[in-house]
Amino acid sequence: MTDIFSEFKARGLVAVSTDEAALQHALDKDSLTYYVGFDPTAPSLHMGNLVQLITARRLQLAGHNPLALVGGATGLIGDPRMSGERTLNPREVVEEWVAKIRAQVERFLDFSGTNAAQVVNNYDWTSQFSAIDFLRDIGKHFPVNRMLAKESVSARLKSESGISFTEFSYQVLQGNDYLELYRRYGCTLQTGGSDQWGNLTSGVDLIRRVEQTSVHALATPLLTKADGTKFGKTESGTVWLDPSLTSPYAFSQFWLNADDRDVMKFLKVFSFRPVEELDAIEAEFTAAPHSRLAQKVLAEDVTTLVHGREQYEQVIAAASALFGGGQLEDLDPAILGAATAELPRGDVDAAQLSAGLPVADAFVTAGIVKSKGEARRAIKDGGAYVNNVKVTGEDQTLTSAEVLDTATGGVILLRRGKKTLGAVDVVS
């Protein structure tokens, strides 16, 4: 056991909680059972969910017993959003997403030992209720005036679209989840994001009313970025934990591109390095921010945690190889494809390669230079490269021998000087 609550505070992981002194005493006194829930509203968890997965992992490492709830029932309903009513997904889609999210959750927790994790699905008990029983046994304990005061509900009531009874009832379903887990497993702590505080406290209130006992809730802050953009979003969209939706390379790049103003905050939340070690990294980074030390540590720790050490090492190898620090041919095709995905590029026909495509033409097609003349000058000056091999003649051509496999097609990497990269995709 460790003083996990104090560590949470040191890492900036406490936004709000029920009775803080009582919660800290409960965490220090003995091993308690806690839960965190994930609704299958998409085929993968995303960066925001990662905060909760890491919080659950920290609590388990401190000796507590985790329950990871996958919302097979609540996923059919949808938590009210500020922006408006959700579109209900078909049951078979939700069931498929439940399985995918369950598999993701299982990678972050330990399912062996004295405090082994368990994954539970709220469909198992919610589906057993009749409408009458649910209204009598659970709904009776929810004062409507307090339900209306919940932030998401209040905001929706003021909008033109309002809120459906379906989404209005979400907090009742989540409150009942906590009650069921309390009865079945002795669960006395629920964690979640601060935007879920109203739903978290609905379960605390329900247990107090029905069981005449006190339980706990802990909410972590919603992460924000200094530039005002939403955390976990990039120009290409949401950063997912599923490597088929966000490649390990793109995932690592997200962390490497962290703003200097954000990076230490992110390190304290997502890295498992001791706070004292992070303080030393911060001091070194502050003295030499150009080194990007904090971003490199952050990318290494989080990419390794989510995708594994081997994938992280392949990402590093790809980043190095793009600029001549390794053999492009040795890279995993999927990693190479992801590493070149955001480069300036153009298409060349496979038939053009068969006939021999002038390198100067390829440089223009990729957008690295504006004209063939400029490309020839780069070649003459010794600053043109194809797949990291220096181009030695102004009339040199590309053939199919230069095509690299990216798992989704063929590509040829072009470079001008040390830093200007581009690519051509080979199409039939």
Short mmCIF file of C-alpha atoms in Angstrom, two decimals:
data_model
loop_
_atom_site.label_atom_id
_atom_site.label_comp_id
_atom_site.label_asym_id
_atom_site.label_seq_id
_atom_site.Cartn_x
_atom_site.Cartn_y
_atom_site.Cartn_z
CA MET A 1 0.00 0.00 0.00
CA THR A 2 1.16 3.54 -0.76
CA ASP A 3 -0.23 6.99 -0.08
CA ILE A 4 -1.91 6.93 -3.48
CA PHE A 5 -4.23 9.88 -2.81
CA SER A 6 -1.28 12.18 -2.10
CA GLU A 7 0.40 10.92 -5.26
CA PHE A 8 -2.75 11.68 -7.24
CA LYS A 9 -2.68 15.24 -5.91
CA ALA A 10 1.01 15.62 -6.72
CA ARG A 11 0.29 14.52 -10.29
CA GLY A 12 -2.68 16.86 -10.66
CA LEU A 13 -5.15 13.99 -10.86
CA VAL A 14 -7.74 15.20 -8.33
CA ALA A 15 -10.40 17.57 -9.63
CA VAL A 16 -13.11 16.83 -7.08
CA SER A 17 -14.04 14.04 -4.71
CA THR A 18 -16.54 13.14 -2.07
CA ASP A 19 -15.33 13.62 1.53
CA GLU A 20 -11.59 13.96 0.86
CA ALA A 21 -10.41 13.03 4.34
CA ALA A 22 -12.67 9.96 4.43
CA LEU A 23 -11.52 8.88 0.98
CA GLN A 24 -7.85 9.27 1.85
CA HIS A 25 -8.40 7.31 5.07
CA ALA A 26 -10.16 4.52 3.15
CA LEU A 27 -7.35 4.33 0.59
CA ASP A 28 -4.66 4.29 3.30
CA LYS A 29 -6.43 1.92 5.67
CA ASP A 30 -6.99 -1.18 3.58
CA SER A 31 -7.42 -2.59 0.10
CA LEU A 32 -10.72 -1.36 -1.32
CA THR A 33 -12.63 -2.28 -4.47
CA TYR A 34 -13.15 0.47 -7.04
CA TYR A 35 -14.57 0.73 -10.52
CA VAL A 36 -14.32 2.80 -13.67
CA GLY A 37 -16.73 2.53 -16.58
CA PHE A 38 -16.36 2.78 -20.36
CA ASP A 39 -19.30 3.01 -22.74
CA PRO A 40 -18.95 1.41 -26.19
CA THR A 41 -19.93 4.48 -28.21
CA ALA A 42 -17.11 3.87 -30.73
CA PRO A 43 -15.04 0.85 -31.81
CA SER A 44 -12.09 2.01 -29.71
CA LEU A 45 -11.21 3.95 -26.60
CA HIS A 46 -9.47 7.27 -27.16
CA MET A 47 -6.95 9.52 -25.46
CA GLY A 48 -9.43 10.89 -22.93
CA ASN A 49 -10.22 7.35 -21.78
CA LEU A 50 -6.51 6.75 -21.28
CA VAL A 51 -6.54 9.03 -18.23
CA GLN A 52 -9.07 6.71 -16.58
CA LEU A 53 -7.23 3.54 -17.59
CA ILE A 54 -4.02 4.89 -16.07
CA THR A 55 -5.85 6.01 -12.92
CA ALA A 56 -7.23 2.49 -12.54
CA ARG A 57 -3.76 1.04 -13.06
CA ARG A 58 -2.24 3.33 -10.42
CA LEU A 59 -4.88 2.31 -7.87
CA GLN A 60 -4.23 -1.37 -8.58
CA LEU A 61 -0.47 -0.91 -8.21
CA ALA A 62 -1.21 0.70 -4.85
CA GLY A 63 -2.92 -2.53 -3.73
CA HIS A 64 -6.59 -1.87 -4.52
CA ASN A 65 -9.01 -4.12 -6.41
CA PRO A 66 -10.16 -2.92 -9.85
CA LEU A 67 -13.45 -3.51 -11.59
CA ALA A 68 -13.49 -2.35 -15.21
CA LEU A 69 -17.06 -1.88 -16.34
CA VAL A 70 -17.87 -2.03 -20.05
CA GLY A 71 -21.29 -0.53 -20.58
CA GLY A 72 -23.18 -2.99 -22.74
CA ALA A 73 -26.41 -1.46 -21.40
CA THR A 74 -25.48 2.21 -21.04
CA GLY A 75 -23.78 2.06 -24.43
CA LEU A 76 -27.20 1.39 -25.94
CA ILE A 77 -28.49 4.63 -24.38
CA GLY A 78 -25.65 7.16 -24.45
CA ASP A 79 -24.53 9.69 -21.88
CA PRO A 80 -26.09 13.12 -22.55
CA ARG A 81 -23.76 15.41 -24.46
CA MET A 82 -23.82 19.19 -24.28
CA SER A 83 -24.01 19.35 -28.08
CA GLY A 84 -27.21 17.38 -28.52
CA GLU A 85 -28.91 13.99 -28.71
CA ARG A 86 -26.82 10.98 -29.64
CA THR A 87 -27.71 8.68 -32.52
CA LEU A 88 -28.56 5.26 -31.09
CA ASN A 89 -26.32 2.52 -32.47
CA PRO A 90 -27.74 -0.90 -33.45
CA ARG A 91 -27.49 -3.58 -30.76
CA GLU A 92 -25.19 -5.77 -32.82
CA VAL A 93 -22.78 -2.86 -33.34
CA VAL A 94 -22.71 -2.09 -29.61
CA GLU A 95 -22.06 -5.77 -28.84
CA GLU A 96 -19.13 -5.77 -31.27
CA TRP A 97 -17.71 -2.62 -29.68
CA VAL A 98 -18.13 -4.10 -26.18
CA ALA A 99 -15.79 -6.94 -27.15
CA LYS A 100 -13.22 -4.57 -28.66
CA ILE A 101 -13.19 -2.21 -25.69
CA ARG A 102 -13.05 -5.08 -23.22
CA ALA A 103 -9.89 -6.32 -24.98
CA GLN A 104 -8.35 -2.83 -24.78
CA VAL A 105 -9.13 -2.44 -21.08
CA GLU A 106 -7.60 -5.82 -20.29
CA ARG A 107 -4.18 -4.65 -21.52
CA PHE A 108 -3.87 -2.07 -18.75
CA LEU A 109 -4.76 -4.10 -15.66
CA ASP A 110 -3.35 -7.19 -13.96
CA PHE A 111 -5.74 -10.14 -13.81
CA SER A 112 -3.62 -12.23 -11.45
CA GLY A 113 -2.59 -11.99 -7.81
CA THR A 114 -4.40 -11.01 -4.64
CA ASN A 115 -5.95 -7.88 -6.15
CA ALA A 116 -6.69 -9.24 -9.60
CA ALA A 117 -8.81 -7.10 -11.89
CA GLN A 118 -12.23 -8.13 -13.18
CA VAL A 119 -14.13 -6.90 -16.22
CA VAL A 120 -17.90 -6.59 -15.81
CA ASN A 121 -20.72 -5.69 -18.19
CA ASN A 122 -23.71 -3.74 -16.89
CA TYR A 123 -25.96 -5.42 -19.45
CA ASP A 124 -25.79 -8.53 -17.23
CA TRP A 125 -27.92 -6.95 -14.51
CA THR A 126 -29.69 -4.11 -16.33
CA SER A 127 -31.29 -6.50 -18.81
CA GLN A 128 -32.86 -8.44 -15.92
CA PHE A 129 -35.02 -5.50 -14.81
CA SER A 130 -38.58 -5.09 -15.98
CA ALA A 131 -39.63 -1.48 -16.56
CA ILE A 132 -41.95 -1.62 -13.54
CA ASP A 133 -39.30 -3.06 -11.23
CA PHE A 134 -36.72 -0.54 -12.39
CA LEU A 135 -39.06 2.39 -11.76
CA ARG A 136 -40.18 1.07 -8.35
CA ASP A 137 -36.86 -0.20 -7.00
CA ILE A 138 -34.41 2.32 -8.48
CA GLY A 139 -36.26 5.27 -9.99
CA LYS A 140 -38.08 5.91 -6.71
CA HIS A 141 -34.79 7.04 -5.14
CA PHE A 142 -33.99 9.74 -7.72
CA PRO A 143 -35.49 13.19 -6.98
CA VAL A 144 -36.26 14.80 -10.32
CA ASN A 145 -35.23 18.27 -9.10
CA ARG A 146 -31.70 16.97 -8.47
CA MET A 147 -31.62 15.17 -11.81
CA LEU A 148 -32.56 18.41 -13.56
CA ALA A 149 -29.68 20.20 -11.84
CA LYS A 150 -27.03 17.98 -13.47
CA GLU A 151 -24.90 20.16 -15.74
CA SER A 152 -25.40 18.17 -18.96
CA VAL A 153 -29.15 17.89 -18.38
CA SER A 154 -29.53 21.56 -17.47
CA ALA A 155 -27.64 22.66 -20.58
CA ARG A 156 -29.74 20.47 -22.84
CA LEU A 157 -33.01 21.68 -21.31
CA LYS A 158 -32.04 25.22 -22.29
CA SER A 159 -31.31 24.22 -25.89
CA GLU A 160 -33.83 24.08 -28.72
CA SER A 161 -33.56 20.29 -29.05
CA GLY A 162 -34.05 19.62 -25.33
CA ILE A 163 -33.32 16.13 -24.03
CA SER A 164 -35.09 12.82 -24.51
CA PHE A 165 -36.36 10.73 -21.60
CA THR A 166 -33.88 8.08 -22.77
CA GLU A 167 -30.80 10.21 -22.17
CA PHE A 168 -32.35 11.87 -19.13
CA SER A 169 -32.49 8.38 -17.57
CA TYR A 170 -28.79 7.71 -18.12
CA GLN A 171 -27.79 8.90 -14.66
CA VAL A 172 -30.28 6.48 -13.12
CA LEU A 173 -28.68 3.57 -15.00
CA GLN A 174 -25.18 4.60 -13.96
CA GLY A 175 -26.28 5.11 -10.37
CA ASN A 176 -27.71 1.60 -10.38
CA ASP A 177 -24.39 0.23 -11.69
CA TYR A 178 -22.63 1.50 -8.59
CA LEU A 179 -25.31 -0.02 -6.36
CA GLU A 180 -24.99 -3.39 -8.09
CA LEU A 181 -21.20 -3.38 -7.83
CA TYR A 182 -21.44 -2.40 -4.17
CA ARG A 183 -23.76 -5.35 -3.51
CA ARG A 184 -21.91 -7.88 -5.66
CA TYR A 185 -18.28 -6.96 -5.00
CA GLY A 186 -18.23 -4.57 -2.05
CA CYS A 187 -17.19 -1.74 -4.38
CA THR A 188 -16.83 1.55 -2.47
CA LEU A 189 -15.09 3.89 -4.96
CA GLN A 190 -15.95 5.03 -8.46
CA THR A 191 -13.54 7.07 -10.58
CA GLY A 192 -14.15 9.09 -13.74
CA GLY A 193 -13.60 12.41 -15.45
CA SER A 194 -14.84 15.63 -13.89
CA ASP A 195 -17.40 15.97 -16.69
CA GLN A 196 -18.98 12.81 -15.24
CA TRP A 197 -19.28 14.16 -11.71
CA GLY A 198 -23.06 14.29 -11.79
CA ASN A 199 -23.26 10.65 -12.87
CA LEU A 200 -20.67 9.61 -10.29
CA THR A 201 -22.56 11.20 -7.43
CA SER A 202 -25.87 9.69 -8.57
CA GLY A 203 -24.50 6.30 -7.51
CA VAL A 204 -23.13 7.65 -4.25
CA ASP A 205 -26.55 9.14 -3.42
CA LEU A 206 -28.41 5.97 -4.42
CA ILE A 207 -26.27 3.75 -2.19
CA ARG A 208 -26.71 6.16 0.70
CA ARG A 209 -30.50 6.09 0.27
CA VAL A 210 -30.87 2.35 -0.30
CA GLU A 211 -28.06 0.86 1.82
CA GLN A 212 -27.70 3.65 4.41
CA THR A 213 -23.94 3.75 3.97
CA SER A 214 -21.35 6.09 2.52
CA VAL A 215 -19.20 5.32 -0.51
CA HIS A 216 -16.74 7.43 -2.48
CA ALA A 217 -16.28 9.08 -5.86
CA LEU A 218 -13.13 10.61 -7.33
CA ALA A 219 -13.04 12.71 -10.51
CA THR A 220 -9.89 13.54 -12.45
CA PRO A 221 -9.57 16.88 -14.28
CA LEU A 222 -10.37 17.17 -17.95
CA LEU A 223 -7.08 17.79 -19.72
CA THR A 224 -6.80 20.90 -21.83
CA LYS A 225 -4.09 22.17 -24.18
CA ALA A 226 -2.41 25.53 -23.82
CA ASP A 227 -3.16 26.49 -27.43
CA GLY A 228 -6.89 26.13 -26.84
CA THR A 229 -7.37 23.01 -28.96
CA LYS A 230 -9.01 19.93 -27.54
CA PHE A 231 -6.78 17.35 -25.90
CA GLY A 232 -6.62 14.09 -27.85
CA LYS A 233 -7.45 15.78 -31.16
CA THR A 234 -5.21 16.44 -34.14
CA GLU A 235 -5.84 17.92 -37.59
CA SER A 236 -6.65 14.41 -38.80
CA GLY A 237 -9.10 13.75 -35.95
CA THR A 238 -9.32 11.81 -32.70
CA VAL A 239 -6.27 9.99 -31.35
CA TRP A 240 -7.46 6.42 -30.73
CA LEU A 241 -5.84 3.62 -28.73
CA ASP A 242 -6.56 1.08 -31.47
CA PRO A 243 -3.47 0.91 -33.74
CA SER A 244 -5.67 0.29 -36.78
CA LEU A 245 -7.34 3.69 -36.22
CA THR A 246 -4.30 5.66 -35.02
CA SER A 247 -0.97 4.07 -35.93
CA PRO A 248 1.72 3.75 -33.25
CA TYR A 249 3.80 6.20 -35.29
CA ALA A 250 1.05 8.84 -35.35
CA PHE A 251 0.35 8.12 -31.69
CA SER A 252 3.98 8.75 -30.78
CA GLN A 253 4.05 11.90 -32.89
CA PHE A 254 1.09 13.28 -30.94
CA TRP A 255 3.17 13.21 -27.76
CA LEU A 256 6.36 14.41 -29.43
CA ASN A 257 4.45 17.45 -30.65
CA ALA A 258 3.23 18.38 -27.17
CA ASP A 259 3.47 22.09 -26.44
CA ASP A 260 6.28 23.06 -24.04
CA ARG A 261 3.58 24.56 -21.82
CA ASP A 262 1.71 21.24 -21.60
CA VAL A 263 4.36 18.58 -21.62
CA MET A 264 5.16 18.40 -17.88
CA LYS A 265 1.46 18.31 -17.02
CA PHE A 266 1.01 15.41 -19.41
CA LEU A 267 4.07 13.61 -18.06
CA LYS A 268 2.74 13.71 -14.51
CA VAL A 269 -0.61 12.31 -15.64
CA PHE A 270 0.52 9.64 -18.12
CA SER A 271 4.00 8.55 -17.04
CA PHE A 272 4.62 6.03 -14.27
CA ARG A 273 8.03 7.49 -13.46
CA PRO A 274 8.29 8.71 -9.86
CA VAL A 275 7.37 12.37 -9.33
CA GLU A 276 10.92 13.06 -8.13
CA GLU A 277 12.34 11.76 -11.43
CA LEU A 278 9.86 13.89 -13.36
CA ASP A 279 10.96 16.93 -11.36
CA ALA A 280 14.56 16.26 -12.42
CA ILE A 281 13.46 15.91 -16.07
CA GLU A 282 11.58 19.21 -15.78
CA ALA A 283 14.66 20.99 -14.45
CA GLU A 284 16.81 19.67 -17.30
CA PHE A 285 14.13 20.46 -19.88
CA THR A 286 13.64 24.00 -18.54
CA ALA A 287 17.37 24.63 -18.84
CA ALA A 288 17.43 23.37 -22.46
CA PRO A 289 13.92 23.30 -23.97
CA HIS A 290 15.37 22.93 -27.48
CA SER A 291 16.41 19.40 -26.52
CA ARG A 292 12.73 18.35 -26.42
CA LEU A 293 13.72 16.00 -23.58
CA ALA A 294 10.33 16.07 -21.90
CA GLN A 295 8.49 15.36 -25.15
CA LYS A 296 10.81 12.45 -25.94
CA VAL A 297 10.29 10.92 -22.50
CA LEU A 298 6.54 11.41 -22.78
CA ALA A 299 6.36 9.78 -26.23
CA GLU A 300 8.48 6.86 -25.07
CA ASP A 301 6.52 6.19 -21.89
CA VAL A 302 3.01 6.47 -23.30
CA THR A 303 3.66 4.74 -26.64
CA THR A 304 5.35 1.87 -24.81
CA LEU A 305 2.47 1.64 -22.35
CA VAL A 306 -0.24 1.55 -25.01
CA HIS A 307 1.46 -0.26 -27.90
CA GLY A 308 4.41 -2.09 -26.33
CA ARG A 309 8.17 -1.69 -26.39
CA GLU A 310 8.67 -3.37 -29.74
CA GLN A 311 6.26 -1.03 -31.51
CA TYR A 312 7.90 2.00 -29.88
CA GLU A 313 11.35 0.89 -31.03
CA GLN A 314 10.02 0.46 -34.58
CA VAL A 315 8.56 3.96 -34.42
CA ILE A 316 11.94 5.36 -33.37
CA ALA A 317 13.67 3.40 -36.12
CA ALA A 318 11.21 4.79 -38.69
CA ALA A 319 11.66 8.37 -37.54
CA SER A 320 15.42 7.98 -37.78
CA ALA A 321 15.31 6.22 -41.15
CA LEU A 322 13.24 8.99 -42.74
CA PHE A 323 16.22 11.30 -42.36
CA GLY A 324 18.93 8.83 -43.34
CA GLY A 325 19.57 7.23 -39.96
CA GLY A 326 18.61 3.71 -40.96
CA GLN A 327 17.52 1.40 -43.74
CA LEU A 328 14.01 2.13 -44.98
CA GLU A 329 13.81 -1.39 -46.42
CA ASP A 330 14.13 -2.87 -42.92
CA LEU A 331 11.05 -1.09 -41.56
CA ASP A 332 7.74 -2.81 -40.97
CA PRO A 333 5.53 -1.84 -43.94
CA ALA A 334 2.72 -0.58 -41.70
CA ILE A 335 5.12 1.60 -39.70
CA LEU A 336 6.68 2.96 -42.89
CA GLY A 337 3.24 3.78 -44.26
CA ALA A 338 2.30 5.64 -41.09
CA ALA A 339 5.65 7.46 -40.97
CA THR A 340 5.22 8.77 -44.52
CA ALA A 341 1.47 9.39 -44.36
CA GLU A 342 1.66 13.11 -43.56
CA LEU A 343 4.44 13.97 -46.02
CA PRO A 344 3.87 16.16 -49.10
CA ARG A 345 3.22 13.72 -51.91
CA GLY A 346 1.97 13.03 -55.38
CA ASP A 347 1.03 10.04 -57.50
CA VAL A 348 3.08 8.40 -60.23
CA ASP A 349 1.86 5.70 -62.53
CA ALA A 350 3.51 2.28 -62.39
CA ALA A 351 3.87 2.46 -66.17
CA GLN A 352 5.97 5.62 -65.80
CA LEU A 353 8.40 3.71 -63.59
CA SER A 354 8.63 0.89 -66.11
CA ALA A 355 9.74 3.43 -68.69
CA GLY A 356 12.02 5.20 -66.21
CA LEU A 357 10.71 8.31 -64.42
CA PRO A 358 13.19 11.22 -64.18
CA VAL A 359 14.05 12.00 -60.58
CA ALA A 360 13.54 15.70 -61.27
CA ASP A 361 9.95 14.98 -62.36
CA ALA A 362 9.32 13.00 -59.17
CA PHE A 363 10.59 15.86 -57.00
CA VAL A 364 8.17 18.24 -58.68
CA THR A 365 5.29 15.74 -58.35
CA ALA A 366 5.97 15.36 -54.62
CA GLY A 367 5.97 19.13 -54.13
CA ILE A 368 9.51 19.27 -52.77
CA VAL A 369 10.53 21.74 -55.48
CA LYS A 370 8.55 24.04 -57.75
CA SER A 371 10.28 23.25 -61.04
CA LYS A 372 12.47 20.71 -62.78
CA GLY A 373 15.22 23.29 -62.92
CA GLU A 374 15.19 23.64 -59.17
CA ALA A 375 15.27 19.86 -58.84
CA ARG A 376 18.30 19.62 -61.14
CA ARG A 377 20.12 22.27 -59.11
CA ALA A 378 19.47 20.26 -55.94
CA ILE A 379 20.86 17.16 -57.63
CA LYS A 380 23.90 19.04 -58.91
CA ASP A 381 24.57 20.43 -55.42
CA GLY A 382 24.45 16.92 -53.93
CA GLY A 383 21.31 17.57 -51.91
CA ALA A 384 18.81 15.19 -53.54
CA TYR A 385 18.07 11.71 -52.14
CA VAL A 386 15.85 8.81 -53.14
CA ASN A 387 15.15 6.41 -50.29
CA ASN A 388 18.10 8.04 -48.48
CA VAL A 389 20.49 7.29 -51.37
CA LYS A 390 22.11 10.36 -52.91
CA VAL A 391 21.15 11.10 -56.49
CA THR A 392 24.37 11.44 -58.47
CA GLY A 393 23.16 12.40 -61.94
CA GLU A 394 20.74 15.04 -63.22
CA ASP A 395 19.28 12.53 -65.69
CA GLN A 396 18.87 9.71 -63.15
CA THR A 397 15.52 7.90 -63.31
CA LEU A 398 13.32 6.01 -60.89
CA THR A 399 12.28 2.43 -61.54
CA SER A 400 10.14 -0.15 -59.78
CA ALA A 401 13.27 -1.22 -57.89
CA GLU A 402 12.96 1.90 -55.69
CA VAL A 403 9.37 1.17 -54.62
CA LEU A 404 8.96 0.49 -50.88
CA ASP A 405 6.03 -1.54 -49.50
CA THR A 406 3.80 0.32 -47.02
CA ALA A 407 1.23 -2.49 -46.56
CA THR A 408 -1.36 -0.34 -48.34
CA GLY A 409 0.65 0.35 -51.48
CA GLY A 410 4.01 1.34 -52.87
CA VAL A 411 5.89 4.55 -52.06
CA ILE A 412 9.23 6.15 -52.88
CA LEU A 413 10.73 8.52 -50.31
CA LEU A 414 12.35 11.72 -51.58
CA ARG A 415 14.49 14.16 -49.64
CA ARG A 416 16.07 17.52 -50.38
CA GLY A 417 18.89 18.43 -48.03
CA LYS A 418 18.63 17.24 -44.45
CA LYS A 419 15.03 18.05 -43.60
CA THR A 420 12.75 18.52 -46.64
CA LEU A 421 10.86 15.27 -47.18
CA GLY A 422 8.26 14.17 -49.70
CA ALA A 423 6.99 11.01 -51.30
CA VAL A 424 5.41 9.65 -54.43
CA ASP A 425 2.76 6.97 -54.29
CA VAL A 426 2.87 4.38 -57.01
CA VAL A 427 -0.55 3.72 -58.52
CA SER A 428 -1.62 1.22 -61.15
#
